[in-house]
Amino acid sequence: MRKVIALGVLATLLPTLALARGNHPMAGCGLGYLLLSNKDNDKVTQILGGITNATGGQTFGISSGTSGCTEDGAVKLARATEVFADVNLTSLRQEMAAGEGEYVNTFADLLGANEATRPQMVRFFQSEYQTLFPTAGTSSEEMLQTLSEKLAAHPELLG
């Protein structure tokens, strides 16, 4: 029964969650921000907002970029990487096979490589090419999933 109620509340708040953005008070972003953002910005309201955020709503907001949480850091970077890979998949495929190129260097930077580790990461893309693109129809999403699994074993490439 609790799950049904929680889903009902979430469904009711979802449109608001998607529209709320930044400029949040001391309690931060999250469900507490949404429920109490139009209230007085006093200490009691902020404490109640903080307690409400501690229920897990803030985690959802941060990871999804909703509930007044801005999409900075990892979420924004991951999304930028996904878009770049999707839009430039043909060029990435060619340059990863060749082990050089503007697109593959930019992609390495988006993944977190620095100036020192970028050449190693580009060589890594080339050495893992068959795994990253097992078929001609491999999508950017499939490539990114495989790449994520492979890079987990090589954190030194991320700078």
PDB file of C-alpha atoms in Angstrom:
ATOM      1  CA  MET A   1       0.000   0.000   0.000  1.00  0.00           C
ATOM      2  CA  ARG A   2       2.885   2.386   0.790  1.00  0.00           C
ATOM      3  CA  LYS A   3       4.308   1.845  -2.684  1.00  0.00           C
ATOM      4  CA  VAL A   4       0.974   2.713  -4.289  1.00  0.00           C
ATOM      5  CA  ILE A   5       0.750   5.924  -2.255  1.00  0.00           C
ATOM      6  CA  ALA A   6       4.363   6.820  -3.042  1.00  0.00           C
ATOM      7  CA  LEU A   7       3.790   6.235  -6.753  1.00  0.00           C
ATOM      8  CA  GLY A   8       0.654   8.365  -6.620  1.00  0.00           C
ATOM      9  CA  VAL A   9       2.533  11.230  -4.964  1.00  0.00           C
ATOM     10  CA  LEU A  10       5.382  10.873  -7.453  1.00  0.00           C
ATOM     11  CA  ALA A  11       2.976  10.903 -10.413  1.00  0.00           C
ATOM     12  CA  THR A  12       1.349  14.034  -9.048  1.00  0.00           C
ATOM     13  CA  LEU A  13       4.656  15.809  -8.498  1.00  0.00           C
ATOM     14  CA  LEU A  14       6.429  14.613 -11.657  1.00  0.00           C
ATOM     15  CA  PRO A  15       5.456  17.603 -13.818  1.00  0.00           C
ATOM     16  CA  THR A  16       6.676  19.945 -11.087  1.00  0.00           C
ATOM     17  CA  LEU A  17       9.853  17.897 -10.583  1.00  0.00           C
ATOM     18  CA  ALA A  18      10.786  18.258 -14.226  1.00  0.00           C
ATOM     19  CA  LEU A  19      10.281  22.038 -14.282  1.00  0.00           C
ATOM     20  CA  ALA A  20      11.980  23.054 -11.050  1.00  0.00           C
ATOM     21  CA  ARG A  21      15.497  24.382 -11.536  1.00  0.00           C
ATOM     22  CA  GLY A  22      18.308  25.811  -9.396  1.00  0.00           C
ATOM     23  CA  ASN A  23      18.180  28.820  -7.079  1.00  0.00           C
ATOM     24  CA  HIS A  24      17.359  26.624  -4.126  1.00  0.00           C
ATOM     25  CA  PRO A  25      17.714  27.661  -0.488  1.00  0.00           C
ATOM     26  CA  MET A  26      20.062  26.290   2.187  1.00  0.00           C
ATOM     27  CA  ALA A  27      18.293  22.912   2.387  1.00  0.00           C
ATOM     28  CA  GLY A  28      19.320  22.276  -1.205  1.00  0.00           C
ATOM     29  CA  CYS A  29      17.442  20.791  -4.097  1.00  0.00           C
ATOM     30  CA  GLY A  30      15.091  17.810  -3.946  1.00  0.00           C
ATOM     31  CA  LEU A  31      11.577  17.093  -2.748  1.00  0.00           C
ATOM     32  CA  GLY A  32      12.077  19.404   0.243  1.00  0.00           C
ATOM     33  CA  TYR A  33      12.893  22.217  -2.166  1.00  0.00           C
ATOM     34  CA  LEU A  34       9.752  21.586  -4.185  1.00  0.00           C
ATOM     35  CA  LEU A  35       7.391  21.303  -1.247  1.00  0.00           C
ATOM     36  CA  LEU A  36       8.823  24.209   0.723  1.00  0.00           C
ATOM     37  CA  SER A  37      10.313  26.534  -1.895  1.00  0.00           C
ATOM     38  CA  ASN A  38       7.374  28.941  -1.807  1.00  0.00           C
ATOM     39  CA  LYS A  39       7.410  29.080   1.991  1.00  0.00           C
ATOM     40  CA  ASP A  40       9.292  31.506   4.209  1.00  0.00           C
ATOM     41  CA  ASN A  41      13.026  31.007   3.990  1.00  0.00           C
ATOM     42  CA  ASP A  42      13.424  30.672   7.770  1.00  0.00           C
ATOM     43  CA  LYS A  43      15.474  28.116   9.693  1.00  0.00           C
ATOM     44  CA  VAL A  44      12.488  25.905  10.557  1.00  0.00           C
ATOM     45  CA  THR A  45      11.442  25.693   6.906  1.00  0.00           C
ATOM     46  CA  GLN A  46      15.026  24.920   5.874  1.00  0.00           C
ATOM     47  CA  ILE A  47      15.341  22.190   8.517  1.00  0.00           C
ATOM     48  CA  LEU A  48      12.057  20.631   7.373  1.00  0.00           C
ATOM     49  CA  GLY A  49      13.233  20.855   3.764  1.00  0.00           C
ATOM     50  CA  GLY A  50      16.521  19.195   4.697  1.00  0.00           C
ATOM     51  CA  ILE A  51      14.728  16.388   6.532  1.00  0.00           C
ATOM     52  CA  THR A  52      12.409  15.885   3.557  1.00  0.00           C
ATOM     53  CA  ASN A  53      15.391  15.790   1.198  1.00  0.00           C
ATOM     54  CA  ALA A  54      17.009  13.129   3.371  1.00  0.00           C
ATOM     55  CA  THR A  55      14.174  10.712   2.500  1.00  0.00           C
ATOM     56  CA  GLY A  56      15.797   9.976  -0.867  1.00  0.00           C
ATOM     57  CA  GLY A  57      14.076  12.598  -3.000  1.00  0.00           C
ATOM     58  CA  GLN A  58      17.244  14.621  -3.238  1.00  0.00           C
ATOM     59  CA  THR A  59      19.180  11.629  -4.581  1.00  0.00           C
ATOM     60  CA  PHE A  60      16.558  11.218  -7.317  1.00  0.00           C
ATOM     61  CA  GLY A  61      16.717  14.920  -8.129  1.00  0.00           C
ATOM     62  CA  ILE A  62      20.483  15.009  -8.311  1.00  0.00           C
ATOM     63  CA  SER A  63      20.763  11.900 -10.482  1.00  0.00           C
ATOM     64  CA  SER A  64      17.974  12.965 -12.859  1.00  0.00           C
ATOM     65  CA  GLY A  65      18.604  16.711 -12.920  1.00  0.00           C
ATOM     66  CA  THR A  66      15.083  17.458 -11.643  1.00  0.00           C
ATOM     67  CA  SER A  67      13.531  18.692  -8.388  1.00  0.00           C
ATOM     68  CA  GLY A  68      15.463  21.940  -8.570  1.00  0.00           C
ATOM     69  CA  CYS A  69      18.819  20.170  -8.885  1.00  0.00           C
ATOM     70  CA  THR A  70      20.899  21.576 -11.708  1.00  0.00           C
ATOM     71  CA  GLU A  71      22.552  19.181 -14.085  1.00  0.00           C
ATOM     72  CA  ASP A  72      26.193  19.810 -13.251  1.00  0.00           C
ATOM     73  CA  GLY A  73      29.075  17.445 -12.818  1.00  0.00           C
ATOM     74  CA  ALA A  74      28.732  13.768 -13.637  1.00  0.00           C
ATOM     75  CA  VAL A  75      25.166  13.861 -14.923  1.00  0.00           C
ATOM     76  CA  LYS A  76      25.850  16.679 -17.342  1.00  0.00           C
ATOM     77  CA  LEU A  77      29.177  15.200 -18.451  1.00  0.00           C
ATOM     78  CA  ALA A  78      27.655  11.754 -19.011  1.00  0.00           C
ATOM     79  CA  ARG A  79      24.852  13.255 -21.079  1.00  0.00           C
ATOM     80  CA  ALA A  80      27.293  15.320 -23.152  1.00  0.00           C
ATOM     81  CA  THR A  81      29.327  12.177 -23.812  1.00  0.00           C
ATOM     82  CA  GLU A  82      26.213  10.250 -24.875  1.00  0.00           C
ATOM     83  CA  VAL A  83      25.122  13.007 -27.261  1.00  0.00           C
ATOM     84  CA  PHE A  84      28.615  13.406 -28.707  1.00  0.00           C
ATOM     85  CA  ALA A  85      28.916   9.654 -29.302  1.00  0.00           C
ATOM     86  CA  ASP A  86      25.471   9.449 -30.884  1.00  0.00           C
ATOM     87  CA  VAL A  87      25.934  12.427 -33.211  1.00  0.00           C
ATOM     88  CA  ASN A  88      29.509  11.521 -34.205  1.00  0.00           C
ATOM     89  CA  LEU A  89      29.316   7.728 -34.192  1.00  0.00           C
ATOM     90  CA  THR A  90      30.488   7.274 -37.792  1.00  0.00           C
ATOM     91  CA  SER A  91      33.530   9.512 -37.274  1.00  0.00           C
ATOM     92  CA  LEU A  92      34.294   7.917 -33.902  1.00  0.00           C
ATOM     93  CA  ARG A  93      34.110   4.453 -35.447  1.00  0.00           C
ATOM     94  CA  GLN A  94      36.598   5.430 -38.175  1.00  0.00           C
ATOM     95  CA  GLU A  95      38.985   7.310 -35.898  1.00  0.00           C
ATOM     96  CA  MET A  96      38.947   4.641 -33.186  1.00  0.00           C
ATOM     97  CA  ALA A  97      39.936   2.093 -35.815  1.00  0.00           C
ATOM     98  CA  ALA A  98      42.725   4.392 -37.044  1.00  0.00           C
ATOM     99  CA  GLY A  99      43.846   5.347 -33.534  1.00  0.00           C
ATOM    100  CA  GLU A 100      43.879   9.089 -34.217  1.00  0.00           C
ATOM    101  CA  GLY A 101      41.717  12.043 -35.083  1.00  0.00           C
ATOM    102  CA  GLU A 102      39.902  15.108 -33.831  1.00  0.00           C
ATOM    103  CA  TYR A 103      36.677  13.332 -32.858  1.00  0.00           C
ATOM    104  CA  VAL A 104      38.379  10.548 -30.926  1.00  0.00           C
ATOM    105  CA  ASN A 105      40.557  13.054 -29.040  1.00  0.00           C
ATOM    106  CA  THR A 106      37.516  15.150 -28.111  1.00  0.00           C
ATOM    107  CA  PHE A 107      35.691  12.000 -27.038  1.00  0.00           C
ATOM    108  CA  ALA A 108      38.627  11.007 -24.807  1.00  0.00           C
ATOM    109  CA  ASP A 109      38.519  14.469 -23.219  1.00  0.00           C
ATOM    110  CA  LEU A 110      34.779  14.125 -22.562  1.00  0.00           C
ATOM    111  CA  LEU A 111      35.427  10.810 -20.848  1.00  0.00           C
ATOM    112  CA  GLY A 112      37.896  12.452 -18.499  1.00  0.00           C
ATOM    113  CA  ALA A 113      41.282  11.989 -20.136  1.00  0.00           C
ATOM    114  CA  ASN A 114      43.761  14.784 -19.588  1.00  0.00           C
ATOM    115  CA  GLU A 115      46.571  15.927 -21.833  1.00  0.00           C
ATOM    116  CA  ALA A 116      48.900  13.241 -20.491  1.00  0.00           C
ATOM    117  CA  THR A 117      46.443  10.321 -20.676  1.00  0.00           C
ATOM    118  CA  ARG A 118      44.633  11.226 -23.920  1.00  0.00           C
ATOM    119  CA  PRO A 119      47.120   9.414 -26.229  1.00  0.00           C
ATOM    120  CA  GLN A 120      46.903   6.275 -24.059  1.00  0.00           C
ATOM    121  CA  MET A 121      43.115   6.378 -24.137  1.00  0.00           C
ATOM    122  CA  VAL A 122      43.064   6.780 -27.910  1.00  0.00           C
ATOM    123  CA  ARG A 123      45.379   3.747 -28.228  1.00  0.00           C
ATOM    124  CA  PHE A 124      43.045   1.912 -25.840  1.00  0.00           C
ATOM    125  CA  PHE A 125      40.099   2.686 -28.139  1.00  0.00           C
ATOM    126  CA  GLN A 126      42.057   1.279 -31.062  1.00  0.00           C
ATOM    127  CA  SER A 127      43.107  -1.874 -29.202  1.00  0.00           C
ATOM    128  CA  GLU A 128      39.518  -2.485 -28.040  1.00  0.00           C
ATOM    129  CA  TYR A 129      37.928  -1.573 -31.382  1.00  0.00           C
ATOM    130  CA  GLN A 130      36.577  -5.081 -32.123  1.00  0.00           C
ATOM    131  CA  THR A 131      35.028  -5.266 -28.652  1.00  0.00           C
ATOM    132  CA  LEU A 132      33.566  -1.752 -28.861  1.00  0.00           C
ATOM    133  CA  PHE A 133      32.141  -2.298 -32.354  1.00  0.00           C
ATOM    134  CA  PRO A 134      31.446  -6.029 -32.703  1.00  0.00           C
ATOM    135  CA  THR A 135      29.079  -5.456 -35.635  1.00  0.00           C
ATOM    136  CA  ALA A 136      28.558  -2.817 -38.292  1.00  0.00           C
ATOM    137  CA  GLY A 137      25.246  -1.982 -36.629  1.00  0.00           C
ATOM    138  CA  THR A 138      26.618  -1.366 -33.126  1.00  0.00           C
ATOM    139  CA  SER A 139      24.810   1.650 -31.688  1.00  0.00           C
ATOM    140  CA  SER A 140      26.413   4.447 -29.710  1.00  0.00           C
ATOM    141  CA  GLU A 141      24.558   3.211 -26.622  1.00  0.00           C
ATOM    142  CA  GLU A 142      25.983  -0.304 -27.017  1.00  0.00           C
ATOM    143  CA  MET A 143      29.473   1.065 -27.629  1.00  0.00           C
ATOM    144  CA  LEU A 144      29.268   3.302 -24.544  1.00  0.00           C
ATOM    145  CA  GLN A 145      28.054   0.439 -22.370  1.00  0.00           C
ATOM    146  CA  THR A 146      30.952  -1.776 -23.457  1.00  0.00           C
ATOM    147  CA  LEU A 147      33.420   1.097 -23.132  1.00  0.00           C
ATOM    148  CA  SER A 148      32.189   1.856 -19.622  1.00  0.00           C
ATOM    149  CA  GLU A 149      32.787  -1.754 -18.594  1.00  0.00           C
ATOM    150  CA  LYS A 150      36.260  -1.773 -20.168  1.00  0.00           C
ATOM    151  CA  LEU A 151      37.308   1.585 -18.684  1.00  0.00           C
ATOM    152  CA  ALA A 152      36.295   0.423 -15.205  1.00  0.00           C
ATOM    153  CA  ALA A 153      39.361  -1.832 -15.331  1.00  0.00           C
ATOM    154  CA  HIS A 154      41.603   1.076 -16.452  1.00  0.00           C
ATOM    155  CA  PRO A 155      41.000   4.084 -14.176  1.00  0.00           C
ATOM    156  CA  GLU A 156      44.506   5.328 -14.924  1.00  0.00           C
ATOM    157  CA  LEU A 157      43.286   6.424 -18.373  1.00  0.00           C
ATOM    158  CA  LEU A 158      40.812   8.851 -16.854  1.00  0.00           C
ATOM    159  CA  GLY A 159      43.466  11.209 -15.569  1.00  0.00           C
TER     160      GLY A 159
END
